[in-house]
mmCIF file of C-alpha atoms and ligand atoms in Angstrom:
data_model
loop_
_atom_site.group_PDB
_atom_site.id
_atom_site.type_symbol
_atom_site.label_atom_id
_atom_site.label_comp_id
_atom_site.label_asym_id
_atom_site.label_seq_id
_atom_site.Cartn_x
_atom_site.Cartn_y
_atom_site.Cartn_z
ATOM 1 C CA MET A 1 -20.369 7.583 4.329
ATOM 2 C CA ASN A 2 -23.545 5.485 4.430
ATOM 3 C CA ASN A 3 -23.625 3.563 7.732
ATOM 4 C CA LYS A 4 -25.697 0.752 6.196
ATOM 5 C CA GLU A 5 -23.007 0.079 3.593
ATOM 6 C CA PHE A 6 -20.065 -2.208 4.346
ATOM 7 C CA GLN A 7 -17.071 0.123 4.044
ATOM 8 C CA ILE A 8 -13.704 -1.146 2.818
ATOM 9 C CA VAL A 9 -10.680 1.149 2.515
ATOM 10 C CA VAL A 10 -7.498 0.290 0.617
ATOM 11 C CA LEU A 11 -4.321 2.242 1.398
ATOM 12 C CA ALA A 12 -2.341 2.372 -1.827
ATOM 13 C CA LYS A 13 0.921 4.125 -2.558
ATOM 14 C CA GLN A 14 2.449 5.346 -5.812
ATOM 15 C CA VAL A 15 6.118 4.321 -5.790
ATOM 16 C CA PRO A 16 9.148 4.701 -8.065
ATOM 17 C CA ASP A 17 9.679 1.451 -9.967
ATOM 18 C CA THR A 18 12.708 0.287 -7.976
ATOM 19 C CA HIS A 19 12.619 -3.096 -9.774
ATOM 20 C CA ASN A 20 13.794 -1.398 -12.985
ATOM 21 C CA VAL A 21 16.671 0.685 -11.748
ATOM 22 C CA GLY A 22 18.986 2.324 -14.276
ATOM 23 C CA LYS A 23 22.360 3.973 -13.664
ATOM 24 C CA ASP A 24 20.854 7.430 -12.962
ATOM 25 C CA ALA A 25 18.346 6.106 -10.389
ATOM 26 C CA MET A 26 20.299 7.518 -7.460
ATOM 27 C CA LYS A 27 21.412 11.123 -6.970
ATOM 28 C CA ASP A 28 24.937 11.968 -5.782
ATOM 29 C CA ASP A 29 23.655 12.468 -2.226
ATOM 30 C CA GLY A 30 22.337 8.874 -2.189
ATOM 31 C CA THR A 31 18.626 9.762 -2.411
ATOM 32 C CA ILE A 32 16.289 8.351 -5.061
ATOM 33 C CA ASN A 33 16.130 10.281 -8.316
ATOM 34 C CA ARG A 34 12.346 9.949 -8.615
ATOM 35 C CA ALA A 35 12.323 11.746 -11.977
ATOM 36 C CA ALA A 36 14.437 8.937 -13.522
ATOM 37 C CA LEU A 37 12.105 6.148 -12.434
ATOM 38 C CA PRO A 38 8.551 5.545 -13.671
ATOM 39 C CA ALA A 39 5.871 5.834 -10.969
ATOM 40 C CA ILE A 40 3.895 2.641 -10.467
ATOM 41 C CA PHE A 41 1.194 1.176 -8.216
ATOM 42 C CA ASN A 42 2.994 -0.413 -5.279
ATOM 43 C CA PRO A 43 2.792 -4.166 -6.125
ATOM 44 C CA ASP A 44 1.559 -5.357 -2.677
ATOM 45 C CA ASP A 45 -1.149 -2.675 -2.771
ATOM 46 C CA LEU A 46 -2.567 -4.112 -6.006
ATOM 47 C CA LYS A 47 -2.852 -7.435 -4.150
ATOM 48 C CA ALA A 48 -4.577 -5.599 -1.284
ATOM 49 C CA LEU A 49 -7.012 -4.106 -3.809
ATOM 50 C CA GLU A 50 -7.784 -7.588 -5.148
ATOM 51 C CA MET A 51 -8.508 -8.897 -1.635
ATOM 52 C CA ALA A 52 -10.782 -5.902 -1.009
ATOM 53 C CA LEU A 53 -12.652 -6.516 -4.275
ATOM 54 C CA SER A 54 -12.973 -10.234 -3.422
ATOM 55 C CA CYS A 55 -14.550 -9.247 -0.073
ATOM 56 C CA LYS A 56 -16.965 -7.039 -1.997
ATOM 57 C CA ASP A 57 -17.803 -9.938 -4.352
ATOM 58 C CA ALA A 58 -18.513 -12.171 -1.344
ATOM 59 C CA LEU A 59 -20.924 -9.675 0.243
ATOM 60 C CA LYS A 60 -22.506 -7.936 -2.704
ATOM 61 C CA ASP A 61 -25.678 -10.088 -2.750
ATOM 62 C CA ILE A 62 -26.189 -9.544 0.989
ATOM 63 C CA MET A 63 -25.550 -5.830 1.456
ATOM 64 C CA PRO A 64 -24.163 -2.758 -0.347
ATOM 65 C CA VAL A 65 -20.362 -2.615 -0.210
ATOM 66 C CA LYS A 66 -18.083 0.300 -1.069
ATOM 67 C CA VAL A 67 -14.349 0.043 -1.802
ATOM 68 C CA THR A 68 -12.529 3.361 -1.280
ATOM 69 C CA ILE A 69 -8.876 4.059 -2.076
ATOM 70 C CA ILE A 70 -6.764 6.438 0.002
ATOM 71 C CA THR A 71 -3.378 7.449 -1.338
ATOM 72 C CA MET A 72 -1.018 10.003 0.171
ATOM 73 C CA GLY A 73 1.501 11.650 -2.117
ATOM 74 C CA PRO A 74 1.874 14.344 -4.768
ATOM 75 C CA SER A 75 -1.212 15.206 -6.820
ATOM 76 C CA ARG A 76 -0.153 12.838 -9.623
ATOM 77 C CA ALA A 77 -0.990 10.002 -7.172
ATOM 78 C CA ALA A 78 -4.539 10.433 -8.542
ATOM 79 C CA GLU A 79 -3.306 7.877 -11.138
ATOM 80 C CA ILE A 80 -3.538 5.280 -8.362
ATOM 81 C CA VAL A 81 -7.183 6.145 -7.716
ATOM 82 C CA ARG A 82 -8.046 5.980 -11.439
ATOM 83 C CA GLU A 83 -6.225 2.657 -11.864
ATOM 84 C CA SER A 84 -8.137 1.249 -8.878
ATOM 85 C CA MET A 85 -11.437 2.443 -10.340
ATOM 86 C CA PHE A 86 -10.602 0.768 -13.659
ATOM 87 C CA ARG A 87 -10.251 -2.496 -11.726
ATOM 88 C CA GLY A 88 -13.362 -2.204 -9.533
ATOM 89 C CA ALA A 89 -12.910 0.372 -6.715
ATOM 90 C CA ASP A 90 -15.852 2.706 -6.168
ATOM 91 C CA ASN A 91 -14.041 5.922 -5.309
ATOM 92 C CA GLY A 92 -10.848 7.347 -3.850
ATOM 93 C CA PHE A 93 -9.124 10.255 -2.178
ATOM 94 C CA VAL A 94 -5.708 11.813 -2.743
ATOM 95 C CA VAL A 95 -4.211 13.123 0.494
ATOM 96 C CA SER A 96 -1.721 15.745 -0.611
ATOM 97 C CA ASP A 97 -0.081 18.762 0.997
ATOM 98 C CA LYS A 98 3.402 20.288 1.218
ATOM 99 C CA ARG A 99 2.969 20.088 5.005
ATOM 100 C CA PHE A 100 3.351 16.272 4.726
ATOM 101 C CA ALA A 101 6.891 16.636 3.279
ATOM 102 C CA GLY A 102 9.592 14.905 5.321
ATOM 103 C CA SER A 103 7.139 12.408 6.855
ATOM 104 C CA ASP A 104 8.699 9.224 8.199
ATOM 105 C CA THR A 105 6.525 6.149 8.752
ATOM 106 C CA LEU A 106 5.121 7.523 12.034
ATOM 107 C CA ALA A 107 3.933 10.780 10.447
ATOM 108 C CA THR A 108 2.736 8.952 7.300
ATOM 109 C CA SER A 109 0.649 6.497 9.298
ATOM 110 C CA TYR A 110 -0.696 9.342 11.436
ATOM 111 C CA ALA A 111 -1.883 11.260 8.349
ATOM 112 C CA LEU A 112 -3.349 8.115 6.769
ATOM 113 C CA SER A 113 -5.189 7.152 9.969
ATOM 114 C CA ALA A 114 -6.608 10.694 10.226
ATOM 115 C CA ALA A 115 -7.834 10.357 6.620
ATOM 116 C CA VAL A 116 -9.470 6.981 7.397
ATOM 117 C CA LYS A 117 -11.159 8.509 10.472
ATOM 118 C CA LYS A 118 -12.571 11.295 8.298
ATOM 119 C CA LEU A 119 -14.504 8.671 6.324
ATOM 120 C CA GLY A 120 -16.495 7.714 9.452
ATOM 121 C CA LYS A 121 -17.491 4.071 9.906
ATOM 122 C CA VAL A 122 -14.967 1.763 8.232
ATOM 123 C CA ASP A 123 -15.213 -2.044 8.480
ATOM 124 C CA ILE A 124 -11.941 -3.206 6.888
ATOM 125 C CA VAL A 125 -8.772 -1.306 6.038
ATOM 126 C CA PHE A 126 -6.461 -3.141 3.639
ATOM 127 C CA SER A 127 -2.871 -2.159 3.003
ATOM 128 C CA GLY A 128 0.029 -3.805 1.258
ATOM 129 C CA ARG A 129 2.532 -5.521 3.523
ATOM 130 C CA GLN A 130 5.380 -3.375 2.221
ATOM 131 C CA ALA A 131 6.129 -0.542 -0.191
ATOM 132 C CA ILE A 132 9.002 -1.203 -2.618
ATOM 133 C CA ASP A 133 10.633 2.194 -2.027
ATOM 134 C CA GLY A 134 10.569 2.759 1.750
ATOM 135 C CA ASP A 135 10.428 -0.999 2.354
ATOM 136 C CA THR A 136 9.735 -0.793 6.088
ATOM 137 C CA ALA A 137 6.361 -2.651 6.297
ATOM 138 C CA GLN A 138 5.565 -0.381 9.269
ATOM 139 C CA VAL A 139 2.778 1.793 7.912
ATOM 140 C CA GLY A 140 -0.065 -0.796 7.909
ATOM 141 C CA PRO A 141 0.471 -1.921 11.528
ATOM 142 C CA GLN A 142 0.987 1.679 12.675
ATOM 143 C CA VAL A 143 -2.309 2.750 11.084
ATOM 144 C CA ALA A 144 -4.093 -0.101 12.937
ATOM 145 C CA GLU A 145 -2.539 1.076 16.220
ATOM 146 C CA LYS A 146 -3.644 4.649 15.629
ATOM 147 C CA LEU A 147 -7.178 3.562 14.713
ATOM 148 C CA GLU A 148 -7.145 1.271 17.779
ATOM 149 C CA ILE A 149 -8.388 -1.712 15.763
ATOM 150 C CA PRO A 150 -7.009 -5.272 15.525
ATOM 151 C CA GLN A 151 -4.724 -6.212 12.658
ATOM 152 C CA ILE A 152 -4.015 -9.296 10.575
ATOM 153 C CA THR A 153 -0.599 -9.018 8.942
ATOM 154 C CA TYR A 154 0.962 -10.989 6.048
ATOM 155 C CA ALA A 155 -2.446 -12.015 4.620
ATOM 156 C CA GLU A 156 -1.955 -14.477 1.795
ATOM 157 C CA GLU A 157 -5.452 -15.760 1.029
ATOM 158 C CA LEU A 158 -9.024 -14.795 1.747
ATOM 159 C CA ILE A 159 -10.623 -18.008 3.032
ATOM 160 C CA SER A 160 -14.109 -16.644 3.697
ATOM 161 C CA MET A 161 -15.977 -13.433 4.226
ATOM 162 C CA THR A 162 -19.378 -12.813 5.792
ATOM 163 C CA GLU A 163 -21.026 -9.671 7.136
ATOM 164 C CA ASN A 164 -19.782 -10.636 10.631
ATOM 165 C CA GLU A 165 -16.253 -11.967 10.171
ATOM 166 C CA ILE A 166 -13.317 -12.411 7.823
ATOM 167 C CA VAL A 167 -11.149 -15.562 7.735
ATOM 168 C CA ILE A 168 -7.623 -15.184 6.359
ATOM 169 C CA LYS A 169 -4.643 -17.422 5.762
ATOM 170 C CA ARG A 170 -1.484 -15.569 6.768
ATOM 171 C CA ARG A 171 2.126 -16.332 5.906
ATOM 172 C CA LEU A 172 4.582 -17.048 8.715
ATOM 173 C CA ASP A 173 8.327 -17.715 8.530
ATOM 174 C CA ARG A 174 7.753 -21.451 8.735
ATOM 175 C CA GLY A 175 4.247 -22.197 7.517
ATOM 176 C CA VAL A 176 0.853 -20.573 7.507
ATOM 177 C CA GLU A 177 -1.779 -19.652 10.074
ATOM 178 C CA THR A 178 -5.536 -19.294 9.600
ATOM 179 C CA VAL A 179 -7.104 -16.489 11.635
ATOM 180 C CA LYS A 180 -10.498 -14.881 11.845
ATOM 181 C CA SER A 181 -11.575 -11.457 12.972
ATOM 182 C CA ALA A 182 -14.722 -9.464 13.528
ATOM 183 C CA PHE A 183 -14.872 -5.903 12.179
ATOM 184 C CA PRO A 184 -13.330 -3.379 12.171
ATOM 185 C CA VAL A 185 -9.934 -4.851 11.305
ATOM 186 C CA LEU A 186 -6.848 -3.823 9.348
ATOM 187 C CA VAL A 187 -5.275 -6.408 7.018
ATOM 188 C CA THR A 188 -1.803 -6.115 5.452
ATOM 189 C CA VAL A 189 -1.525 -8.178 2.283
ATOM 190 C CA HIS A 190 1.526 -10.262 1.373
ATOM 191 C CA SER A 191 3.054 -10.422 -2.111
ATOM 192 C CA ASN A 192 2.057 -14.131 -2.327
ATOM 193 C CA ALA A 193 -1.636 -13.166 -2.407
ATOM 194 C CA ASN A 194 -3.671 -13.323 -5.625
ATOM 195 C CA ASP A 195 -2.790 -10.930 -8.441
ATOM 196 C CA CYS A 196 -5.217 -8.101 -8.992
ATOM 197 C CA ARG A 197 -7.928 -8.574 -11.597
ATOM 198 C CA PRO A 198 -7.263 -6.659 -14.844
ATOM 199 C CA ARG A 199 -8.861 -3.373 -15.855
ATOM 200 C CA HIS A 200 -12.466 -3.668 -16.971
ATOM 201 C CA ALA A 201 -13.027 -2.052 -20.398
ATOM 202 C CA LYS A 202 -16.364 -0.454 -19.426
ATOM 203 C CA ARG A 203 -14.863 0.947 -16.238
ATOM 204 C CA VAL A 204 -11.916 2.404 -18.187
ATOM 205 C CA ILE A 205 -14.355 4.249 -20.439
ATOM 206 C CA MET A 206 -16.349 5.414 -17.410
ATOM 207 C CA TYR A 207 -13.439 6.630 -15.283
ATOM 208 C CA LYS A 208 -10.682 7.568 -17.742
ATOM 209 C CA ASN A 209 -11.397 11.305 -17.296
ATOM 210 C CA ALA A 210 -11.885 11.129 -13.539
ATOM 211 C CA SER A 211 -9.533 13.761 -12.153
ATOM 212 C CA THR A 212 -8.653 15.965 -9.232
ATOM 213 C CA GLU A 213 -8.997 19.736 -9.339
ATOM 214 C CA SER A 214 -5.223 20.195 -9.365
ATOM 215 C CA GLU A 215 -4.940 17.937 -12.428
ATOM 216 C CA GLY A 216 -7.559 20.160 -14.060
ATOM 217 C CA LEU A 217 -10.994 18.615 -14.523
ATOM 218 C CA GLN A 218 -11.582 17.847 -18.195
ATOM 219 C CA PRO A 219 -13.954 20.286 -19.941
ATOM 220 C CA ILE A 220 -17.437 18.856 -20.490
ATOM 221 C CA ALA A 221 -18.318 18.522 -24.164
ATOM 222 C CA LYS A 222 -21.936 18.796 -25.322
ATOM 223 C CA ASN A 223 -24.003 15.672 -24.468
ATOM 224 C CA GLN A 224 -21.151 14.350 -22.353
ATOM 225 C CA LYS A 225 -21.599 13.309 -18.737
ATOM 226 C CA PRO A 226 -19.867 15.594 -16.206
ATOM 227 C CA THR A 227 -16.324 14.512 -15.391
ATOM 228 C CA ILE A 228 -16.040 12.417 -12.249
ATOM 229 C CA LYS A 229 -14.171 14.317 -9.581
ATOM 230 C CA ILE A 230 -11.487 12.641 -7.479
ATOM 231 C CA GLU A 231 -11.454 14.422 -4.119
ATOM 232 C CA GLU A 232 -8.177 15.848 -2.823
ATOM 233 C CA TRP A 233 -7.708 16.357 0.888
ATOM 234 C CA ASN A 234 -5.098 18.703 2.251
ATOM 235 C CA ALA A 235 -3.763 18.730 5.810
ATOM 236 C CA ASP A 236 -6.621 20.937 7.101
ATOM 237 C CA ASP A 237 -9.217 18.528 5.671
ATOM 238 C CA ILE A 238 -8.085 15.577 7.803
ATOM 239 C CA ASN A 239 -8.336 17.605 11.031
ATOM 240 C CA PRO A 240 -4.922 16.619 12.410
ATOM 241 C CA ASP A 241 -2.687 17.633 15.275
ATOM 242 C CA PHE A 242 -0.276 19.573 13.011
ATOM 243 C CA GLU A 243 2.688 18.788 15.274
ATOM 244 C CA ARG A 244 2.324 15.133 14.254
ATOM 245 C CA LEU A 245 2.594 15.831 10.496
ATOM 246 C CA GLY A 246 5.631 16.113 8.219
ATOM 247 C CA LEU A 247 9.066 16.850 9.664
ATOM 248 C CA SER A 248 7.809 17.898 13.111
ATOM 249 C CA GLY A 249 5.973 14.568 13.480
ATOM 250 C CA SER A 250 8.942 12.499 12.273
ATOM 251 C CA PRO A 251 11.408 11.356 14.949
ATOM 252 C CA THR A 252 13.488 9.408 12.368
ATOM 253 C CA LYS A 253 16.693 11.280 11.527
ATOM 254 C CA VAL A 254 18.715 9.997 8.596
ATOM 255 C CA LYS A 255 22.350 10.283 9.669
ATOM 256 C CA SER A 256 23.964 9.402 6.374
ATOM 257 C CA ILE A 257 23.209 7.525 3.178
ATOM 258 C CA GLU A 258 25.790 5.302 1.542
ATOM 259 C CA ASN A 259 25.776 3.880 -1.932
ATOM 260 C CA VAL A 260 26.854 0.279 -1.245
ATOM 261 C CA VAL A 261 28.102 -1.760 -4.187
ATOM 262 C CA LEU A 262 28.494 -5.420 -3.310
ATOM 263 C CA THR A 263 31.532 -7.079 -4.811
ATOM 264 C CA SER A 264 32.930 -10.544 -4.162
ATOM 265 C CA LYS A 265 36.362 -10.563 -2.524
ATOM 266 C CA GLU A 266 37.131 -14.226 -2.970
ATOM 267 C CA ASN A 267 35.559 -17.394 -4.246
ATOM 268 C CA LYS A 268 35.825 -20.989 -3.318
ATOM 269 C CA LYS A 269 35.011 -24.060 -5.364
ATOM 270 C CA ILE A 270 33.546 -27.086 -3.616
ATOM 271 C CA ASN A 271 32.551 -30.500 -4.846
ATOM 272 C CA ASN A 272 28.958 -31.608 -4.840
ATOM 273 C CA SER A 273 29.336 -33.840 -1.810
ATOM 274 C CA GLU A 274 27.408 -33.758 1.492
ATOM 275 C CA SER A 275 30.537 -33.381 3.606
ATOM 276 C CA GLU A 276 31.906 -30.415 1.627
ATOM 277 C CA ILE A 277 28.517 -28.678 1.640
ATOM 278 C CA ASN A 278 28.274 -29.238 5.420
ATOM 279 C CA GLU A 279 31.764 -27.816 5.858
ATOM 280 C CA LEU A 280 30.851 -24.736 3.808
ATOM 281 C CA MET A 281 27.649 -24.237 5.839
ATOM 282 C CA LYS A 282 29.665 -24.342 9.086
ATOM 283 C CA GLU A 283 32.121 -21.748 7.715
ATOM 284 C CA LEU A 284 29.305 -19.420 6.593
ATOM 285 C CA ILE A 285 27.509 -19.714 9.940
ATOM 286 C CA SER A 286 30.622 -19.146 12.038
ATOM 287 C CA ALA A 287 31.497 -16.078 9.922
ATOM 288 C CA HIS A 288 27.902 -14.799 10.524
ATOM 289 C CA ILE A 289 27.287 -14.657 6.766
ATOM 290 C CA ILE A 290 24.110 -16.719 7.118
HETATM 291 C C1 FAD B 1 13.234 11.199 7.750
HETATM 292 C C2 FAD B 1 12.396 10.744 6.598
HETATM 293 C C3 FAD B 1 11.878 11.709 5.728
HETATM 294 C C4 FAD B 1 11.074 11.312 4.655
HETATM 295 N N1 FAD B 1 10.576 12.253 3.804
HETATM 296 C C5 FAD B 1 9.782 11.900 2.778
HETATM 297 C C6 FAD B 1 9.234 12.866 1.886
HETATM 298 O O1 FAD B 1 9.460 14.067 2.030
HETATM 299 N N2 FAD B 1 8.439 12.430 0.860
HETATM 300 C C7 FAD B 1 8.184 11.095 0.689
HETATM 301 O O2 FAD B 1 7.466 10.728 -0.254
HETATM 302 N N3 FAD B 1 8.683 10.153 1.497
HETATM 303 C C8 FAD B 1 9.470 10.535 2.541
HETATM 304 N N4 FAD B 1 9.998 9.590 3.360
HETATM 305 C C9 FAD B 1 9.633 8.189 3.125
HETATM 306 C C10 FAD B 1 8.303 7.922 3.797
HETATM 307 O O3 FAD B 1 8.405 8.065 5.188
HETATM 308 C C11 FAD B 1 7.852 6.506 3.541
HETATM 309 O O4 FAD B 1 7.834 6.295 2.167
HETATM 310 C C12 FAD B 1 6.471 6.297 4.091
HETATM 311 O O5 FAD B 1 6.463 6.492 5.479
HETATM 312 C C13 FAD B 1 5.972 4.917 3.835
HETATM 313 O O6 FAD B 1 6.874 4.015 4.404
HETATM 314 P P1 FAD B 1 7.280 2.754 3.570
HETATM 315 O O7 FAD B 1 7.550 3.205 2.174
HETATM 316 O O8 FAD B 1 8.325 2.027 4.317
HETATM 317 O O9 FAD B 1 5.905 1.952 3.558
HETATM 318 P P2 FAD B 1 5.581 0.519 4.137
HETATM 319 O O10 FAD B 1 5.414 0.611 5.603
HETATM 320 O O11 FAD B 1 6.515 -0.509 3.602
HETATM 321 O O12 FAD B 1 4.150 0.386 3.438
HETATM 322 C C14 FAD B 1 3.194 -0.565 3.846
HETATM 323 C C15 FAD B 1 1.878 -0.226 3.231
HETATM 324 O O13 FAD B 1 1.356 0.984 3.806
HETATM 325 C C16 FAD B 1 0.602 1.684 2.810
HETATM 326 N N5 FAD B 1 1.220 2.987 2.567
HETATM 327 C C17 FAD B 1 2.478 3.375 2.840
HETATM 328 N N6 FAD B 1 2.660 4.644 2.452
HETATM 329 C C18 FAD B 1 1.487 5.062 1.902
HETATM 330 C C19 FAD B 1 1.049 6.262 1.283
HETATM 331 N N7 FAD B 1 1.846 7.316 1.135
HETATM 332 N N8 FAD B 1 -0.232 6.337 0.824
HETATM 333 C C20 FAD B 1 -1.059 5.266 0.956
HETATM 334 N N9 FAD B 1 -0.685 4.096 1.511
HETATM 335 C C21 FAD B 1 0.565 3.991 1.978
HETATM 336 C C22 FAD B 1 0.626 0.839 1.548
HETATM 337 O O14 FAD B 1 -0.503 -0.001 1.542
HETATM 338 C C23 FAD B 1 1.906 0.035 1.731
HETATM 339 O O15 FAD B 1 1.918 -1.180 1.020
HETATM 340 C C24 FAD B 1 10.806 9.934 4.442
HETATM 341 C C25 FAD B 1 11.334 8.987 5.320
HETATM 342 C C26 FAD B 1 12.123 9.377 6.378
HETATM 343 C C27 FAD B 1 12.691 8.320 7.286
#
């Protein structure tokens, strides 16, 4: 990486579309039937991409800025890199290897942080707050810990961006907080943040054939520009401690998985009066329902 460029990395995950779940979405053993669900760009990560591109917009007249995507998953996760390029990212890497199989959040964040380190100087790492499949919201903060950089979580709005500091409004349980940080910093982006800008037609034409070697680079026709290569990194490429990858690096043990179907056992009708609503609230609180 060029040390004079401002380097922004976005961690983006390809996830099964758990918002459109059909009856065959879960296997008999309770695990996700990934084949039955379309793979999509994790929604919070698109918001993270938008915040990264907004930072680039803010700095682009002052210094060169590069936005790089890192995605860890099967080789088809290259779709995430292409989609990001269509919307404004400069390049991206697919981190993919069978040796990552069985990774819990600790091993995932270890592999991702090793990939970020491989890039050299990085000024901001953006991630989504949460992935819609695993849903833990642990990976962003864990990557910051492993990179030993500060973190701003639950970022909702980019207030300002200069070459020296970023100012962010972050969402709290009861209100918002405005914080600033010097670089490097990791920012996890909340679903309330701005939607990502749409694909740019010229960029779609430019990057539609961008592919990894395992997808098979498109043949180059006469007078056509060479196909843009999306780099794939395997476990060896990120120079890891192999004990910390995949199953051996994953202390989480799943004891059992249950398919829980929520059904109502009883119902109660109340009148729209303050006293009856108060009474209901007391009942729900004392039964630890809310
Ligand atoms: C015991 C165990 C075994 C598992 N085995 C597998 C397995 O074999 N294969 C598998 O796919 N999953 C596996 N998982 C799930 C996997 O650990 C999680 O999907 C992964 O750690 C991310 O956690 P999350 O989905 O909760 O992400 P969150 O912490 O909710 O994600 C927050 C943000 O981190 C970033 N991020 C998270 N994951 C990635 C990624 N892969 N690439 C880029 N950015 C990312 C994104 O920006 C995301 O918005 C396993 C989990 C457990 C507990």
